XYZ file of C-alpha atoms in Angstrom:
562
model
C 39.219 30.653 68.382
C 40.598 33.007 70.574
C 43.357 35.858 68.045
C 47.310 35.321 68.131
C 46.725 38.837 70.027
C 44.606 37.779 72.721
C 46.694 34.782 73.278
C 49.887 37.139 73.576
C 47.949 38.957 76.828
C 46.456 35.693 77.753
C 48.641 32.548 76.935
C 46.284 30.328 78.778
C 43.062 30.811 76.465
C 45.839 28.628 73.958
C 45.513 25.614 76.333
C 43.948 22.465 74.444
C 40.144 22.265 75.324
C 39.166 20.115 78.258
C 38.256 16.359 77.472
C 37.128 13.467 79.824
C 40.410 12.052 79.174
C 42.700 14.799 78.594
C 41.086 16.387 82.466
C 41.625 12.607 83.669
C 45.486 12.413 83.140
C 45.867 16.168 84.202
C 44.262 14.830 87.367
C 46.647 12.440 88.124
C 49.475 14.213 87.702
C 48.038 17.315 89.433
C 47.600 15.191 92.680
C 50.953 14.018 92.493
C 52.599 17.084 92.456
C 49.953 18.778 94.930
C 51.016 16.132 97.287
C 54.779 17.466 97.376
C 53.815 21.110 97.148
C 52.577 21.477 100.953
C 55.348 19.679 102.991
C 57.697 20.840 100.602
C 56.470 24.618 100.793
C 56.346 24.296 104.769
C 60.215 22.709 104.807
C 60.941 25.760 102.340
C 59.633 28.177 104.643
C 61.641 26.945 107.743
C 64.613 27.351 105.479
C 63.983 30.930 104.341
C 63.156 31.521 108.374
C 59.884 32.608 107.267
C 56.549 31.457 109.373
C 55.977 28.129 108.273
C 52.204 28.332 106.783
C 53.641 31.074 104.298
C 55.614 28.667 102.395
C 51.917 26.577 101.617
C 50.906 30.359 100.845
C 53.972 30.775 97.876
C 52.461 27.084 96.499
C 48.632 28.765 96.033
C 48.727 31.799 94.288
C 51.876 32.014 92.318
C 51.855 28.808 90.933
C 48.271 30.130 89.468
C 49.577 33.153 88.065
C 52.889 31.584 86.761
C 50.797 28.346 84.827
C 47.830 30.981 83.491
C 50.256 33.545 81.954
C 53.928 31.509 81.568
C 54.980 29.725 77.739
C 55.873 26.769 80.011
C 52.905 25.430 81.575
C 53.805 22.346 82.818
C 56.332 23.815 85.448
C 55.978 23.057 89.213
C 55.860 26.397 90.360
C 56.339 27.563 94.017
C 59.094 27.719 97.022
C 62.206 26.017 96.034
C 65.241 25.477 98.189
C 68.058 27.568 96.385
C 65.760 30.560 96.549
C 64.752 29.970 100.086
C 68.629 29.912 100.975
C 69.051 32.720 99.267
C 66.073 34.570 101.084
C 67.323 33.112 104.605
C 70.768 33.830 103.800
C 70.527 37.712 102.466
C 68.335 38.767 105.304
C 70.751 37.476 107.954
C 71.325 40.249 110.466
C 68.906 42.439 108.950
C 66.161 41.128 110.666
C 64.827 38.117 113.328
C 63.859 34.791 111.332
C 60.053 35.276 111.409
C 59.707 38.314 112.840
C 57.500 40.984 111.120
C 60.376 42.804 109.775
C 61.781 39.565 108.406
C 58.392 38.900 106.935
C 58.262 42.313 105.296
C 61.612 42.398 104.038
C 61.448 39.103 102.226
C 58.037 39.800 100.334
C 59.727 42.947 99.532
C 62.644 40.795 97.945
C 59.594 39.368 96.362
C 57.794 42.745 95.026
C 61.220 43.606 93.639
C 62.551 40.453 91.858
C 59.244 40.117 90.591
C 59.047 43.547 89.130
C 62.186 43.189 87.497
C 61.563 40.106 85.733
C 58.414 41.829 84.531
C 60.722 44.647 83.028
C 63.181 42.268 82.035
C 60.465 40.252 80.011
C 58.391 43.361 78.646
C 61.748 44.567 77.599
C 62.217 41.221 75.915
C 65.914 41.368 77.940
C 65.637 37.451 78.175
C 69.036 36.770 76.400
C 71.127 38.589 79.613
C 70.645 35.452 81.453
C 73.199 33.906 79.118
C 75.747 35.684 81.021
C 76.039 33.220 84.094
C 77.426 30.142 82.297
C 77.258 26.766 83.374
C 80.304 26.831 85.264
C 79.240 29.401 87.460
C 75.532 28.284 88.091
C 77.309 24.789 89.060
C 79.900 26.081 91.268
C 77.249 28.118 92.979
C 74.389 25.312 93.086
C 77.142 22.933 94.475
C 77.978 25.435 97.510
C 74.448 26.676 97.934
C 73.633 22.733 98.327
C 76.717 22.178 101.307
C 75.238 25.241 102.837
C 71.787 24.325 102.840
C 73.063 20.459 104.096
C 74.914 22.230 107.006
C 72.016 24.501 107.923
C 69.761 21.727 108.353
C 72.100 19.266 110.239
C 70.979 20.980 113.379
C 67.561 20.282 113.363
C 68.142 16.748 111.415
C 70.187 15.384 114.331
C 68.028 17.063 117.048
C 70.885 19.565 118.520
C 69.937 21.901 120.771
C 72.930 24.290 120.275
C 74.656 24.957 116.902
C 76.622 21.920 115.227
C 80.020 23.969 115.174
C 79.448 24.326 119.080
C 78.376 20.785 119.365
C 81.533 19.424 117.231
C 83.878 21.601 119.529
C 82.100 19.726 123.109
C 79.890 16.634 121.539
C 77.943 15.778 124.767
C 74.197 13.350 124.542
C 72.905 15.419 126.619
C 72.926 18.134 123.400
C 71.371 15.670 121.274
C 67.445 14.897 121.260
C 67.235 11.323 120.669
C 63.375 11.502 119.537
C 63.993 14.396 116.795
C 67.518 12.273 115.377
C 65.534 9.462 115.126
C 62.260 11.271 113.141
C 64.970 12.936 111.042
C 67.191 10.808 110.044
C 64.505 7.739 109.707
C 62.470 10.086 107.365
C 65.483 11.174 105.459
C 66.173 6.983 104.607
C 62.881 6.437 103.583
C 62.843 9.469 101.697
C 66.217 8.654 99.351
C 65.233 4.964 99.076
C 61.431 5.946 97.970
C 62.998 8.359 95.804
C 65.256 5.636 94.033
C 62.493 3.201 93.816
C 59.618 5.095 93.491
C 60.185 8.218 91.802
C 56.827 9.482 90.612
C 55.475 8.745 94.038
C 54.901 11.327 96.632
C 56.676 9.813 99.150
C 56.723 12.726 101.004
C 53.210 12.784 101.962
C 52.882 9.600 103.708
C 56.180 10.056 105.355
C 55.047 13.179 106.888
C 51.625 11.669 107.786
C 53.307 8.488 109.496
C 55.795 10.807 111.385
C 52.938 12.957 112.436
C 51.045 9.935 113.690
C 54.081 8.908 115.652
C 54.749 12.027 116.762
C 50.953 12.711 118.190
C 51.136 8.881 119.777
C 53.664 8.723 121.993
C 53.440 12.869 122.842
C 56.157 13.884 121.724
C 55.632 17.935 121.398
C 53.906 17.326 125.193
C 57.348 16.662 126.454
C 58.925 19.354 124.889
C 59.783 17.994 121.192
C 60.041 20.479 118.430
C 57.022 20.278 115.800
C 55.095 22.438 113.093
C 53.107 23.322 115.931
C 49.499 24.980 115.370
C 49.341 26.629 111.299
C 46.560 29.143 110.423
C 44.161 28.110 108.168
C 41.952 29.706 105.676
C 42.996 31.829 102.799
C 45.911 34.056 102.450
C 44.798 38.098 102.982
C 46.109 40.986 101.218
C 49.429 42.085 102.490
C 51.374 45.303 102.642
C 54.564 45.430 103.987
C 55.111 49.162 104.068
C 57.108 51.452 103.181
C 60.914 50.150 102.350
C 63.263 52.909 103.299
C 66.398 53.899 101.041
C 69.059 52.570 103.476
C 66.972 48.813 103.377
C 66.493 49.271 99.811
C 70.706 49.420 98.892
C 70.782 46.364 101.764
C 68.298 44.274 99.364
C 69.740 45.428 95.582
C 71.829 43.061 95.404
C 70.523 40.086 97.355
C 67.423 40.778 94.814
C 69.213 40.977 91.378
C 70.677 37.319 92.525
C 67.239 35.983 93.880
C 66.231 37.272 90.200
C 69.166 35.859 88.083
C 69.634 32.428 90.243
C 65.402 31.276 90.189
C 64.968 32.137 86.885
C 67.816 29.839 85.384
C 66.243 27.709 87.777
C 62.860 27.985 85.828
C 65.112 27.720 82.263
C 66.489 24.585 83.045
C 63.487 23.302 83.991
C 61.864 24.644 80.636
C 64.264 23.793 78.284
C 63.238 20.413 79.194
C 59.467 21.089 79.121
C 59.660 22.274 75.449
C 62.354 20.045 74.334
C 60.130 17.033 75.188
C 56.680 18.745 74.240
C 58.848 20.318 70.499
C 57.541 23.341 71.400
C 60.026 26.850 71.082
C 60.266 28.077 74.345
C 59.548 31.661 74.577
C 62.148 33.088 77.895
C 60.349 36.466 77.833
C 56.655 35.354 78.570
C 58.281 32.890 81.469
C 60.047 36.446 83.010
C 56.434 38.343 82.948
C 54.549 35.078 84.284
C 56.999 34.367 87.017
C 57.616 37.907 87.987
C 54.196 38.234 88.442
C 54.058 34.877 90.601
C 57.098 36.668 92.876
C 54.413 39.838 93.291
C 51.309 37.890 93.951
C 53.345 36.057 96.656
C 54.941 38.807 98.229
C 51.307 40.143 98.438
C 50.047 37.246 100.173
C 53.102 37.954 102.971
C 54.851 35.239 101.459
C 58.571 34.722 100.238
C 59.871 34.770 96.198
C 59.090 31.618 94.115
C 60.963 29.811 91.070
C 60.218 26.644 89.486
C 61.609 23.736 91.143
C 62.932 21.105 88.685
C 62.044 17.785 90.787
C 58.470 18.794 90.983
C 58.664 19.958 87.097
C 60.059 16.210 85.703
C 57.570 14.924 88.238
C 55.135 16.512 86.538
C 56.041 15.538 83.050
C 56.765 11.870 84.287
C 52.951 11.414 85.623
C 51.675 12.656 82.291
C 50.965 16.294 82.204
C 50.251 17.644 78.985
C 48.750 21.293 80.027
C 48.553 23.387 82.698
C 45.025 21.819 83.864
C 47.644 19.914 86.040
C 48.717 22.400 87.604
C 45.006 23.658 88.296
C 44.682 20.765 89.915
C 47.756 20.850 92.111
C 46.773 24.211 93.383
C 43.371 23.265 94.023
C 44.570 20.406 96.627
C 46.919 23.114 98.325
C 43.435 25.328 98.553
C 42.074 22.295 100.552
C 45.460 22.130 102.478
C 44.819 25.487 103.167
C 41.210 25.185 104.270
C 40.966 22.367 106.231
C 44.071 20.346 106.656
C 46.797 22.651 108.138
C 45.930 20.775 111.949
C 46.967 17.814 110.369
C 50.760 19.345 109.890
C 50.694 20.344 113.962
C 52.757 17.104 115.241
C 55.276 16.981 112.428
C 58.837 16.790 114.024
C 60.718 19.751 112.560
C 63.490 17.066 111.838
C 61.386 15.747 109.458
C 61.102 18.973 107.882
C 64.483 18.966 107.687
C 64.693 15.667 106.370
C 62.623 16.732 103.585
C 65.372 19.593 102.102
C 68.059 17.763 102.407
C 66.340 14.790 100.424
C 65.500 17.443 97.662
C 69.122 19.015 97.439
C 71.048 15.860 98.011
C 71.349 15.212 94.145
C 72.631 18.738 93.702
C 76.210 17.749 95.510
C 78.148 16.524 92.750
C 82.070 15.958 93.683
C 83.366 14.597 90.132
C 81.276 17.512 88.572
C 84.757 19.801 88.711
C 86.670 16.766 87.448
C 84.381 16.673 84.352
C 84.654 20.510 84.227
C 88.917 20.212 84.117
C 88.609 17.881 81.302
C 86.690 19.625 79.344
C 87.785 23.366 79.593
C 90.677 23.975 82.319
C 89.826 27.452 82.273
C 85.770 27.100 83.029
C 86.584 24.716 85.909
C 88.934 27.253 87.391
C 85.801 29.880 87.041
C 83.639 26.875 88.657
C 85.903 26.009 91.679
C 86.154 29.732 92.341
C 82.562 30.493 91.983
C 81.769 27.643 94.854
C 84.946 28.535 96.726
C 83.502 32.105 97.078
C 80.277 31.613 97.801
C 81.303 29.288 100.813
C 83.967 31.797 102.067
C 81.180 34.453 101.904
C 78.333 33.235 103.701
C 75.661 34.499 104.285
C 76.558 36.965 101.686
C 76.160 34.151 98.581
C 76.098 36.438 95.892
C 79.545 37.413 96.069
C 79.986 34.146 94.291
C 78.093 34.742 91.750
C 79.318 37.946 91.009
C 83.057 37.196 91.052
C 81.769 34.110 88.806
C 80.578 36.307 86.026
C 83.407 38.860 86.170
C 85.370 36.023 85.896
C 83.712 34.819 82.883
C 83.102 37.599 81.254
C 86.891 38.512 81.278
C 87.294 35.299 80.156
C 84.984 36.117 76.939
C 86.738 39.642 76.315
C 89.619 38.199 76.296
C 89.200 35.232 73.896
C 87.542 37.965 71.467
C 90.807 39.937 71.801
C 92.644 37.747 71.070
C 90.985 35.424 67.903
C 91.918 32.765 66.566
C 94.230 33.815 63.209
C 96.378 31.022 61.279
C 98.153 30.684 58.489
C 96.392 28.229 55.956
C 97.677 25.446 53.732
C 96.397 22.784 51.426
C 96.053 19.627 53.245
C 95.959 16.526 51.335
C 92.653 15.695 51.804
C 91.873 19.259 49.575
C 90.967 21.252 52.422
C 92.523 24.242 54.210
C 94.178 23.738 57.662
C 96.875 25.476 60.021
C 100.053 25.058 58.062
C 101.846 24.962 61.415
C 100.251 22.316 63.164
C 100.146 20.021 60.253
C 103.064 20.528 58.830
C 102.010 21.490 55.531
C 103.967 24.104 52.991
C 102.877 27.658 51.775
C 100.270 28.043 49.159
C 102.889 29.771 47.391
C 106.500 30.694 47.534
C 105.503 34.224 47.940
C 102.140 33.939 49.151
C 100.744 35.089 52.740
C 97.501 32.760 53.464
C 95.647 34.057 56.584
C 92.599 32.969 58.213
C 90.575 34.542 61.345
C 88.040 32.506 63.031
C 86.286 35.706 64.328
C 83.997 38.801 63.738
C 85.911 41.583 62.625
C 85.218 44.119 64.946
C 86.341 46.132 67.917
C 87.631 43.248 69.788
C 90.061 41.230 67.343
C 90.446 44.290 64.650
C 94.016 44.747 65.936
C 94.466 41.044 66.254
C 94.712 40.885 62.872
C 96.038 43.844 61.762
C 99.098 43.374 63.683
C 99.811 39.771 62.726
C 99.588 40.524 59.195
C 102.187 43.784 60.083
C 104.738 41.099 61.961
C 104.142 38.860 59.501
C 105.002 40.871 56.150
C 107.911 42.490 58.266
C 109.280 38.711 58.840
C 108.926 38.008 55.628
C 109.705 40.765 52.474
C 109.360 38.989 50.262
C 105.564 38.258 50.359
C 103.851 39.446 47.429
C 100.373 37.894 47.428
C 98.742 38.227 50.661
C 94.767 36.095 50.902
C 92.595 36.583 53.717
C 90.171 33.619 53.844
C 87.146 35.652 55.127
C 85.007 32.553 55.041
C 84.160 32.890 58.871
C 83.735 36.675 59.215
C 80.246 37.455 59.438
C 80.132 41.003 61.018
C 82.167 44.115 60.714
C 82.132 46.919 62.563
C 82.903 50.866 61.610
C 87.178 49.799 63.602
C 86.802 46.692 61.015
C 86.087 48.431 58.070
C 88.607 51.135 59.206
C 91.022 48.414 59.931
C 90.216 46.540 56.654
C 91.761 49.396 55.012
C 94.629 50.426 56.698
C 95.183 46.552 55.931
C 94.700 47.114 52.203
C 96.974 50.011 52.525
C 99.601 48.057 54.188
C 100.057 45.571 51.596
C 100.057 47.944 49.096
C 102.662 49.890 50.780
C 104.686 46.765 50.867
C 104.596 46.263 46.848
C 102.276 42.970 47.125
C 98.450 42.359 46.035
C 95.493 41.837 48.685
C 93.454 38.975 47.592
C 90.036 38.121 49.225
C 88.216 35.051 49.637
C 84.393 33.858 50.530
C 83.683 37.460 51.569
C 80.023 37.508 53.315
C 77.351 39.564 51.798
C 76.938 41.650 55.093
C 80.747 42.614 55.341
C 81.071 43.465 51.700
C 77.883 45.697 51.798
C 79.499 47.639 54.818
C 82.767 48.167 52.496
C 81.064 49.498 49.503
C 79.075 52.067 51.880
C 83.082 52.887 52.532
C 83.777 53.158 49.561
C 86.653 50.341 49.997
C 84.840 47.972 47.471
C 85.113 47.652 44.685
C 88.618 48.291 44.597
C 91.148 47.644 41.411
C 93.373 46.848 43.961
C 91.438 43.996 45.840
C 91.247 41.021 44.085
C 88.063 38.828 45.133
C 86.567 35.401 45.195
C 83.195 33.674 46.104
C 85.279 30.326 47.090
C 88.332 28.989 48.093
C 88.867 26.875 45.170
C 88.750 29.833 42.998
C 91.496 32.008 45.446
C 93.831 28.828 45.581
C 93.611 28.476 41.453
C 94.703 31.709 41.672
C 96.902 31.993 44.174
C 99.073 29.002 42.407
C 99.289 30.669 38.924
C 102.131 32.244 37.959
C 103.071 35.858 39.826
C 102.525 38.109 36.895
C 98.750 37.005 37.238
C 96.853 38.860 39.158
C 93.953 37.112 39.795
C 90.329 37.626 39.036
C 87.939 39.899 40.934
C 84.824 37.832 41.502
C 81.336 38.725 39.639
């Protein structure tokens, strides 16, 4: 048995030893998924306006590094169509779609986001990802999605000038009958299969029937567009020289988004994985693994990688239960890669383009911003902007993103400046509740009940502080004030400070500071201030206890808990 350190540098020596039976389902569902991983890579490629055979070269390698060393091992690793927008996108007018240049640029996006993710996960810096919420990721999926349906329209409908300049004149004579027919043909078959037959790689024998077609009645001899001729054999090492500082500010940014946007790509995709295997899934070991799949790719001359979520619940659907699947998958791409790339030569490039809009039609979701306004009015503001930017900013997409999280984040700060802080009272039922909103009397004729649903830090220290000020100003003739501390579970050095120009406030006033359900945490950082234990501070392990106390008669002064 290999040791829980040896595991740590190699996850895969943890994988369940190989049966007849267990290497038998990992077979099937390794085909399956091998199946979509060529045409899909080669679609992904056009997208990312890389040369097509490098997108079957992102679905060798890295998926082998990403399975061998990732927590999540049933993930379908490899070129997926948000990150190939992205690529396409952020290289727009830096270089020519798949020129050289292009070609080096974008395994450089690939070097880079992979080497971050590697820090990231070494650094165990998974939690940052937390910061782009689900408002934001859907605002920006939903207008990377239009974008990547209107950047494949072209080719879909056969146009031989752009679709803008084609809705401005529409004239036949723009429109290649032959492609519009492959593409849109191929894109029905490919929803309806998709509806009926899920787990079946439709895709393949799509692809194979429109290349038969294609070859049959000649349609690249009279000018069609197709794949045209791929390169076979293994992908070499690959360099792509030196990256000067002037590039490298062009890519920083495009490559931080390429590095947040696949990898919550890959966490939805494992959250699933682990939820349905009961396994804890383990975000830093996914960030090294996959950041080492975006290096081996952009070594092979290849584009960045993420996990792609269809292939993933494909995956899970036809049974996988290890990464031996995966193995498997990869294995069929080598023989792609070997001996079958001819076979791709007459495939219509409408069909290509058939094949990403089948994959991101699910993504566009119209009521998804009605569900958002229902739920959080606020969050679906941050959502409609997020997709309202990223559209206005094309090809620049992560302008979205950014403005998303700033949004958000301001969002946060501000709901931690301002906490939640009420005035309790007994409701009948015998628990405590906002005495405003339900109507219910004081605790006590001369009794201040206050409750903040917050950490006592930085952020809501003066929250408090100053309601209790207004509030004892409002009312003189308070004499007991009771802080219900139940749901304080941090302080910081401006809480503790504040906690005691609190104490000296109600002092000042002439009334008595009473303290309930005080956390073990928050009174350990008060008795290293020397605030606790205080004659003057009158505390209680529960609320029953402050509230008997609280309703005896004002000469009592209550009892300081043991």
């Amino acid at each position: 048995m290999p040791t829980p350190s040896l595991v740590r540098w190699f996850p895969f020596l943890a994988w369940p030893r190989p049966t007849r039976a267990l290497l038998l389902g990992e077979l099937s569902a390794g085909l399956t998924v091998g199946l979509m991983l060529v045409p899909q890579g080669v679609a992904y490629a056009a997208l990312a306006g890389m040369p097509l055979v490098t997108g079957i070269y992102a679905s060798l390698l890295p998926a082998l590094v990403a399975v061998l060393w990732s927590s999540s091992t049933r993930l379908g690793v490899g070129p997926t169509a948000l990150t190939s927008l992205l690529i396409g996108a952020s290289l727009t007018g830096l270089a020519q779609p798949g020129s050289a240049q292009w070609v080096a640029l974008a395994a450089w996006m690939a070097i880079l986001s992979g080497g971050l993710q590697m820090v990231m996960g070494v650094a165990r810096f998974g939690w940052i990802m937390q910061v782009v919420t689900s408002p934001v990721l859907s605002g920006f999926t939903q207008a990377a999605a239009l974008l990547i349906l209107f950047s494949q329209l072209p080719a879909l409908l056969g146009l031989h000038e752009s679709l803008f300049q084609w809705l401005q004149a529409p004239a036949m004579a723009s429109v290649d009958g032959a492609a519009a027919a492959f593409g849109l043909g191929s894109l029905a078959l490919l929803v309806a299969a998709k509806k009926r037959w899920p787990r079946f790689p439709a895709v393949v024998v799509i692809m194979g029937a429109a290349a038969a077609l294609s070859g049959a009645i000649g349609y690249a001899a009279h000018g069609g567009a197709v794949v045209g001729a791929l390169p076979g054999g293994l992908p070499h090492f690959y360099w792509p020289g030196a990256l000067d500082w002037g590039m490298f500010g062009e890519l920083t940014m495009p490559v931080l988004i390429v590095t947040l946007v696949s990898f919550l790509e890959t966490a939805s995709s494992a959250k699933v994985d682990h939820q349905k295997g009961g396994t804890r899934w383990d975000e830093n070991q996914d960030l090294i693994a996959h950041g080492m799949a975006k290096i081996s790719s952009g070594l092979c001359g290849a584009f960045a990688t993420s996990a792609s979520f269809s292939r993933s619940a494909i995956n899970l659907y036809a049974g996988a239960r290890s990464g031996w699947a995966t193995l498997f998958a990869t294995a069929l791409v080598l023989l792609a890669l070997l001996w079958l790339t001819p076979a791709l030569f007459h495939v219509p490039q409408s069909v290509l383009a058939a094949v990403v809009v089948a994959a991101i039609v699910n993504l566009i979701q119209p009521a998804l911003a009605r569900q958002l306004w229902r739920l959080s009015r606020v969050e679906a503001v941050i959502g409609v902007a997020t997709f309202a930017l990223t559209l206005a900013t094309a090809p620049r997409l992560y302008w979205g993103v950014l403005v998303g999280v700033l949004m958000n984040l301001t969002h946060f700060l501000y709901q931690r400046l301002h906490p939640r802080i009420i005035e309790v009272g007994l409701h009948p039922d015998g628990s405590l509740r906002d005495r405003h909103l339900w109507h219910l009397p004081a605790l006590g004729p001369q009794v201040l009940a206050l409750r903040m649903d917050a950490e006592l830090d930085f952020a809501s220290a003066r929250a408090i502080e100053q309601r209790l000020a207004a509030s004892l100003h409002q009312q003189p003739q308070i004499r007991d004030v009771c802080l219900f501390a139940q749901p304080i579970n941090r302080i910081d050095i401006t809480g503790v400070e504040t906690f005691s120009r609190i104490a000296a406030l109600v002092w000042e006033q002439g009334s008595r500071l009473h303290i309930s359900g005080l956390k073990l945490p928050v009174e350990q950082a008060l008795e290293r201030a020397g605030i606790l234990p205080s004659p003057n501070i009158h505390g209680y392990r529960t609320e029953q206890q402050a509230l008997q106390c609280l309703q005896k008669t004002p000469s009592v002064t209550g009892q300081e808990a043991s």
